[in-house]
Short mmCIF file of C-alpha atoms in Angstrom, two decimals:
data_model
loop_
_atom_site.label_atom_id
_atom_site.label_comp_id
_atom_site.label_asym_id
_atom_site.label_seq_id
_atom_site.Cartn_x
_atom_site.Cartn_y
_atom_site.Cartn_z
CA MET A 1 38.05 24.53 -15.91
CA ARG A 2 36.52 28.17 -15.21
CA LYS A 3 33.44 27.11 -17.12
CA ARG A 4 33.05 23.84 -15.13
CA VAL A 5 33.14 25.61 -11.82
CA LYS A 6 30.58 28.09 -13.03
CA ARG A 7 28.32 25.13 -14.26
CA ASN A 8 28.73 23.66 -10.78
CA GLN A 9 27.83 26.94 -8.93
CA ALA A 10 24.54 27.08 -11.06
CA GLY A 11 23.77 23.43 -10.07
CA MET A 12 24.32 24.48 -6.33
CA MET A 13 21.95 27.59 -6.73
CA PHE A 14 19.27 25.18 -8.07
CA LEU A 15 19.86 22.75 -5.24
CA LEU A 16 19.77 25.43 -2.60
CA PRO A 17 15.91 26.01 -2.24
CA ASP A 18 15.48 22.19 -1.80
CA LEU A 19 18.27 22.01 0.75
CA ALA A 20 16.85 24.86 2.63
CA GLY A 21 13.56 23.16 2.64
CA VAL A 22 15.11 19.88 4.09
CA VAL A 23 17.01 21.89 6.65
CA ILE A 24 14.25 23.95 7.99
CA PHE A 25 11.41 21.27 7.82
CA ALA A 26 13.29 18.00 8.51
CA LEU A 27 16.78 18.31 9.76
CA LEU A 28 16.19 21.21 12.31
CA PRO A 29 13.11 19.83 13.89
CA PHE A 30 14.93 16.39 14.14
CA GLY A 31 17.90 18.00 15.87
CA GLU A 32 15.32 19.95 18.18
CA VAL A 33 13.82 16.45 19.08
CA VAL A 34 17.08 14.83 19.84
CA LYS A 35 17.97 17.70 22.11
CA LYS A 36 14.68 17.38 24.00
CA SER A 37 15.20 13.80 24.50
CA PHE A 38 17.89 14.55 26.86
CA GLN A 39 15.78 17.25 28.64
CA ASN A 40 12.90 17.33 31.19
CA ALA A 41 9.80 17.71 29.12
CA VAL A 42 8.33 20.46 31.62
CA THR A 43 11.54 22.16 33.09
CA SER A 44 13.75 21.66 30.01
CA GLN A 45 16.53 20.70 32.47
CA TRP A 46 19.29 18.45 31.27
CA VAL A 47 18.56 14.89 32.56
CA GLY A 48 20.97 12.82 30.41
CA LEU A 49 19.80 9.36 29.44
CA LYS A 50 16.90 9.12 32.07
CA ASN A 51 14.33 9.32 29.25
CA TYR A 52 15.70 6.65 27.32
CA GLU A 53 16.01 4.40 30.32
CA GLU A 54 12.38 5.13 31.16
CA ILE A 55 11.04 4.22 27.75
CA PHE A 56 13.16 1.10 27.22
CA SER A 57 11.98 -0.23 30.59
CA ASN A 58 8.22 0.28 29.47
CA THR A 59 6.64 -2.92 28.12
CA ALA A 60 4.13 -1.20 25.97
CA PHE A 61 7.08 0.79 24.36
CA ARG A 62 9.11 -2.36 23.76
CA LEU A 63 6.09 -4.39 22.19
CA ALA A 64 5.18 -1.50 19.83
CA ALA A 65 8.93 -1.14 18.66
CA SER A 66 9.14 -4.74 18.05
CA ASN A 67 5.88 -4.77 16.20
CA THR A 68 6.98 -1.90 13.99
CA VAL A 69 10.45 -3.68 13.47
CA ARG A 70 8.68 -7.03 12.56
CA PHE A 71 6.13 -5.06 10.25
CA THR A 72 8.84 -3.32 8.34
CA PHE A 73 11.10 -6.37 7.95
CA THR A 74 8.09 -8.23 6.64
CA CYS A 75 6.34 -5.85 4.52
CA ILE A 76 9.15 -3.88 2.85
CA PRO A 77 10.86 -6.81 1.10
CA LEU A 78 7.55 -8.35 0.19
CA LEU A 79 6.23 -5.00 -1.08
CA VAL A 80 9.65 -4.66 -3.12
CA ALA A 81 9.55 -8.15 -4.52
CA LEU A 82 5.95 -8.31 -5.29
CA SER A 83 5.64 -5.06 -7.08
CA LEU A 84 9.04 -5.99 -9.06
CA VAL A 85 7.37 -9.30 -10.19
CA LEU A 86 4.15 -7.36 -11.10
CA ALA A 87 5.89 -4.61 -13.02
CA ALA A 88 8.08 -7.03 -15.08
CA THR A 89 5.07 -9.09 -15.75
CA LEU A 90 2.82 -6.13 -16.83
CA GLU A 91 5.71 -4.79 -18.88
CA LYS A 92 5.70 -7.95 -21.05
CA LEU A 93 1.99 -7.65 -21.82
CA ARG A 94 1.18 -6.65 -25.41
CA SER A 95 -2.49 -5.42 -24.78
CA GLY A 96 -4.57 -4.35 -21.82
CA LYS A 97 -1.41 -3.22 -19.91
CA ASN A 98 -2.90 0.34 -19.09
CA ILE A 99 -6.29 -1.15 -17.89
CA LEU A 100 -4.44 -3.46 -15.35
CA LYS A 101 -2.08 -0.91 -14.19
CA SER A 102 -5.11 1.37 -13.41
CA ALA A 103 -6.73 -1.44 -11.74
CA PHE A 104 -3.49 -2.09 -9.35
CA LEU A 105 -3.25 1.67 -9.04
CA LEU A 106 -6.87 2.07 -7.87
CA PRO A 107 -6.24 1.48 -3.94
CA VAL A 108 -3.52 4.11 -3.91
CA VAL A 109 -6.13 6.78 -4.77
CA VAL A 110 -8.75 5.45 -2.41
CA PRO A 111 -8.71 7.16 1.15
CA ALA A 112 -8.15 4.60 3.75
CA SER A 113 -11.28 5.85 5.72
CA SER A 114 -13.52 4.89 2.91
CA VAL A 115 -12.58 1.29 3.04
CA VAL A 116 -12.70 0.95 6.67
CA LEU A 117 -16.30 -0.58 6.65
CA VAL A 118 -15.43 -2.90 3.63
CA TRP A 119 -12.38 -4.06 5.55
CA LYS A 120 -14.83 -4.79 8.59
CA ILE A 121 -17.12 -6.56 6.29
CA LEU A 122 -14.36 -8.69 5.09
CA PHE A 123 -12.52 -9.58 8.24
CA HIS A 124 -15.08 -9.73 10.88
CA SER A 125 -15.76 -13.03 12.55
CA ASN A 126 -19.12 -13.24 10.81
CA GLY A 127 -17.69 -11.37 7.76
CA LEU A 128 -17.19 -12.44 4.16
CA LEU A 129 -13.82 -14.05 4.38
CA ASN A 130 -15.23 -16.36 7.20
CA GLY A 131 -18.47 -17.03 5.20
CA PHE A 132 -16.22 -18.18 2.38
CA LEU A 133 -14.20 -20.57 4.67
CA ASN A 134 -17.51 -21.88 6.15
CA ARG A 135 -18.65 -22.64 2.80
CA ILE A 136 -15.57 -24.83 1.74
CA GLY A 137 -15.85 -26.50 5.14
CA LEU A 138 -13.20 -24.79 7.00
CA GLU A 139 -13.05 -23.38 10.57
CA LYS A 140 -13.66 -19.49 11.25
CA ILE A 141 -10.53 -17.44 11.93
CA ASN A 142 -10.67 -14.68 14.32
CA TRP A 143 -8.81 -12.19 11.95
CA MET A 144 -8.85 -9.13 14.21
CA ASN A 145 -8.04 -10.79 17.68
CA SER A 146 -5.42 -13.31 17.02
CA SER A 147 -1.95 -13.51 15.52
CA ALA A 148 -3.83 -13.59 12.12
CA ALA A 149 -4.27 -9.81 12.67
CA PHE A 150 -0.53 -9.22 11.59
CA GLY A 151 -1.43 -10.94 8.36
CA VAL A 152 -4.37 -8.72 7.82
CA LEU A 153 -2.09 -5.79 8.40
CA VAL A 154 0.59 -6.97 5.95
CA ILE A 155 -2.10 -7.71 3.20
CA SER A 156 -3.75 -4.05 3.92
CA TYR A 157 -0.17 -2.51 3.48
CA LEU A 158 0.39 -4.53 0.22
CA TRP A 159 -3.01 -3.76 -1.23
CA LYS A 160 -2.57 -0.02 -0.58
CA ASN A 161 0.92 0.29 -1.70
CA ILE A 162 1.91 -2.25 -4.51
CA GLY A 163 0.35 -0.05 -7.27
CA TYR A 164 2.63 3.06 -6.40
CA ASP A 165 5.74 0.75 -6.22
CA MET A 166 4.84 -1.09 -9.40
CA VAL A 167 4.71 2.39 -11.22
CA LEU A 168 8.01 3.28 -9.90
CA TRP A 169 9.68 -0.01 -11.21
CA MET A 170 7.70 0.38 -14.39
CA ALA A 171 9.45 3.83 -15.03
CA GLY A 172 12.85 2.13 -14.20
CA LEU A 173 12.13 -0.81 -16.66
CA SER A 174 11.14 1.69 -19.29
CA ALA A 175 14.50 3.45 -19.05
CA ILE A 176 16.23 0.33 -19.97
CA PRO A 177 17.28 0.34 -23.63
CA LYS A 178 15.58 -2.45 -25.55
CA GLU A 179 18.86 -2.72 -27.59
CA ILE A 180 20.46 -4.52 -24.66
CA TYR A 181 17.67 -7.21 -24.51
CA GLU A 182 17.90 -7.59 -28.33
CA ALA A 183 21.75 -8.14 -28.18
CA ALA A 184 21.38 -10.65 -25.32
CA GLU A 185 18.66 -12.68 -27.41
CA VAL A 186 20.84 -12.73 -30.10
CA ASP A 187 23.59 -14.27 -27.95
CA GLY A 188 21.07 -16.86 -26.82
CA ALA A 189 20.04 -15.47 -23.50
CA GLY A 190 16.58 -16.63 -22.07
CA GLU A 191 14.02 -14.44 -20.39
CA TRP A 192 15.16 -15.56 -16.98
CA LYS A 193 18.88 -14.61 -17.68
CA CYS A 194 17.78 -11.45 -19.34
CA PHE A 195 15.90 -10.44 -15.89
CA LEU A 196 19.05 -11.48 -13.91
CA HIS A 197 21.76 -9.93 -15.67
CA ILE A 198 20.06 -6.87 -17.58
CA THR A 199 16.85 -5.98 -15.80
CA ILE A 200 18.12 -6.17 -12.08
CA PRO A 201 21.41 -4.32 -12.40
CA ASN A 202 19.78 -1.52 -14.41
CA LEU A 203 17.06 -1.08 -11.99
CA LEU A 204 19.28 -0.66 -8.84
CA PRO A 205 18.63 3.21 -9.00
CA SER A 206 14.94 2.61 -8.83
CA PHE A 207 15.45 0.29 -5.92
CA LEU A 208 15.71 3.04 -3.39
CA ASN A 209 12.44 4.78 -4.31
CA ALA A 210 10.46 1.59 -4.42
CA SER A 211 11.63 0.59 -1.04
CA GLN A 212 10.46 3.65 0.78
CA GLY A 213 8.41 2.68 3.59
CA MET A 214 6.24 5.72 3.59
CA GLY A 215 2.79 4.24 3.63
CA GLU A 216 3.21 2.28 6.82
CA ARG A 217 0.88 4.45 8.77
CA ARG A 218 -2.01 4.33 6.24
CA ALA A 219 -2.27 0.42 6.38
CA ILE A 220 -1.93 0.56 10.38
CA GLY A 221 -4.54 3.36 10.45
CA MET A 222 -6.87 1.37 8.16
CA VAL A 223 -6.94 -1.75 10.21
CA SER A 224 -6.48 -0.26 13.68
CA HIS A 225 -9.97 0.93 13.39
CA GLU A 226 -11.01 -2.63 13.72
CA ILE A 227 -8.61 -4.20 16.25
CA MET B 1 4.37 -23.75 -24.82
CA GLN B 2 5.27 -20.12 -24.43
CA LYS B 3 1.71 -19.05 -25.67
CA VAL B 4 0.15 -21.12 -23.07
CA PHE B 5 2.31 -19.55 -20.56
CA ARG B 6 1.48 -16.01 -21.63
CA ILE B 7 -2.13 -16.86 -21.41
CA PHE B 8 -1.75 -18.10 -18.06
CA ILE B 9 0.03 -15.01 -17.08
CA ARG B 10 -2.65 -12.87 -18.35
CA ILE B 11 -5.43 -14.79 -16.48
CA TRP B 12 -3.33 -14.73 -13.32
CA LEU B 13 -3.01 -10.93 -13.65
CA ILE B 14 -6.60 -10.37 -14.25
CA LEU B 15 -7.55 -12.39 -11.27
CA LEU B 16 -5.08 -10.51 -9.18
CA ALA B 17 -6.38 -7.19 -10.44
CA ALA B 18 -10.04 -8.28 -9.61
CA ILE B 19 -8.92 -9.16 -6.17
CA VAL B 20 -7.31 -5.89 -5.69
CA CYS B 21 -10.29 -3.88 -7.00
CA LEU B 22 -12.84 -5.89 -4.95
CA PRO B 23 -12.82 -3.87 -1.87
CA VAL B 24 -13.40 -0.87 -3.89
CA LEU B 25 -16.19 -2.24 -6.03
CA LEU B 26 -17.89 -3.39 -2.78
CA ALA B 27 -17.49 0.11 -1.37
CA LEU B 28 -19.18 1.27 -4.62
CA SER B 29 -22.07 -1.06 -4.72
CA GLY B 30 -22.57 -0.12 -1.15
CA ALA B 31 -23.08 3.58 -2.21
CA PHE B 32 -26.08 2.74 -4.35
CA MET B 33 -28.01 0.74 -1.65
CA GLN B 34 -31.02 1.38 0.25
CA GLN B 35 -31.01 1.63 4.15
CA TRP B 36 -33.06 -1.60 4.47
CA GLU B 37 -30.54 -3.44 2.04
CA LEU B 38 -27.63 -2.37 3.80
CA GLN B 39 -29.08 -3.33 7.13
CA GLU B 40 -29.94 -6.76 5.79
CA TYR B 41 -26.25 -7.32 4.60
CA LEU B 42 -24.49 -5.69 7.41
CA ALA B 43 -26.52 -7.01 10.38
CA PRO B 44 -24.34 -9.97 11.14
CA VAL B 45 -21.28 -7.50 11.34
CA LEU B 46 -22.61 -4.49 12.98
CA GLY B 47 -25.53 -6.00 14.86
CA GLY B 48 -23.61 -9.20 16.02
CA THR B 49 -26.09 -11.68 14.89
CA GLY B 50 -25.15 -14.99 14.49
CA GLU B 51 -25.44 -15.36 10.75
CA MET B 52 -22.59 -14.64 8.22
CA ALA B 53 -22.72 -11.53 6.29
CA GLY B 54 -23.25 -11.28 2.36
CA TRP B 55 -22.47 -8.68 -0.01
CA PRO B 56 -23.65 -8.58 -3.50
CA LEU B 57 -21.76 -6.69 -6.33
CA LEU B 58 -25.13 -5.27 -7.50
CA PRO B 59 -27.62 -3.85 -5.26
CA LYS B 60 -31.13 -5.37 -5.29
CA ALA B 61 -32.83 -1.97 -5.57
CA PRO B 62 -30.19 0.68 -6.78
CA THR B 63 -30.77 4.23 -5.64
CA LEU B 64 -28.96 7.47 -5.73
CA GLN B 65 -30.69 8.54 -2.40
CA PRO B 66 -27.48 8.08 -0.20
CA LEU B 67 -25.39 10.14 -2.71
CA VAL B 68 -27.80 12.74 -2.81
CA GLU B 69 -28.19 12.75 1.01
CA LEU B 70 -24.19 12.96 1.21
CA LEU B 71 -23.28 15.40 -1.41
CA ILE B 72 -26.32 17.79 -1.36
CA ASP B 73 -28.21 17.65 1.86
CA SER B 74 -24.88 17.47 4.05
CA PRO B 75 -22.65 20.58 3.37
CA GLN B 76 -20.65 19.40 6.54
CA PHE B 77 -19.16 16.71 4.32
CA PHE B 78 -17.47 19.36 2.04
CA ALA B 79 -16.12 21.17 5.12
CA MET B 80 -14.68 18.10 6.35
CA PHE B 81 -12.98 17.06 3.16
#
């Protein structure tokens, strides 16, 4: 019993620096922001919910907030699902897996600012995509100044982040013991059943990592240069 | 049947990887283009002419001049990054 308490204390000591970092750089500033939201920005006088009333009556804020919610609820599920499909498919390949993995990871390491001009060439009204649509006899689309801009934003986000999430899923997939699949195959389970009843339950710990929406700003920044 | 499916999956993955890499490849080929060639391809986008933009995967007359200008003649580039 005493040995167990000692081991727990050692664990706590290892966790302390990390906890201190989170408290100092995340929790305390967040608390300060919450406190300031109830105060006057100049005089620091307590104003209650007045600041909240002000921003919620602002139409620009409401539009920005609704766009953020729409963007998050579209992109995160798409990113999680597509990167999982990609990781599971790549994992099944016998050869060429590393080359394809590197190809999907390439956008992660490319700074957004370097592809801004390429994005403009692709999505401009006289750009490459509209040129392609013209060639196959379709109408031009105003990618940047119509509702299609949201689609461009989603595609940019997926393009930039799918490789990173794919690697997270692949790490999760490689941790699943092969023996479970072999036992399931002996019992007559097909690939789909193995995926549903072995892969998905065993990947749950990787789910939170893969669903982090940390790259949102990068995608918005990349496209907002053009809008 | 399963072999055909595997080949189909492989082709699909290669195509998808090519699409994902395309913007980076376009930027890379642009790095080796001369000024006149860039102007020729980008005029419809940057100059607003009525034509449609084009972009080859390989430059007509490849040159290292833009890279030399950026990496050797512009110390500000290193200060910025």
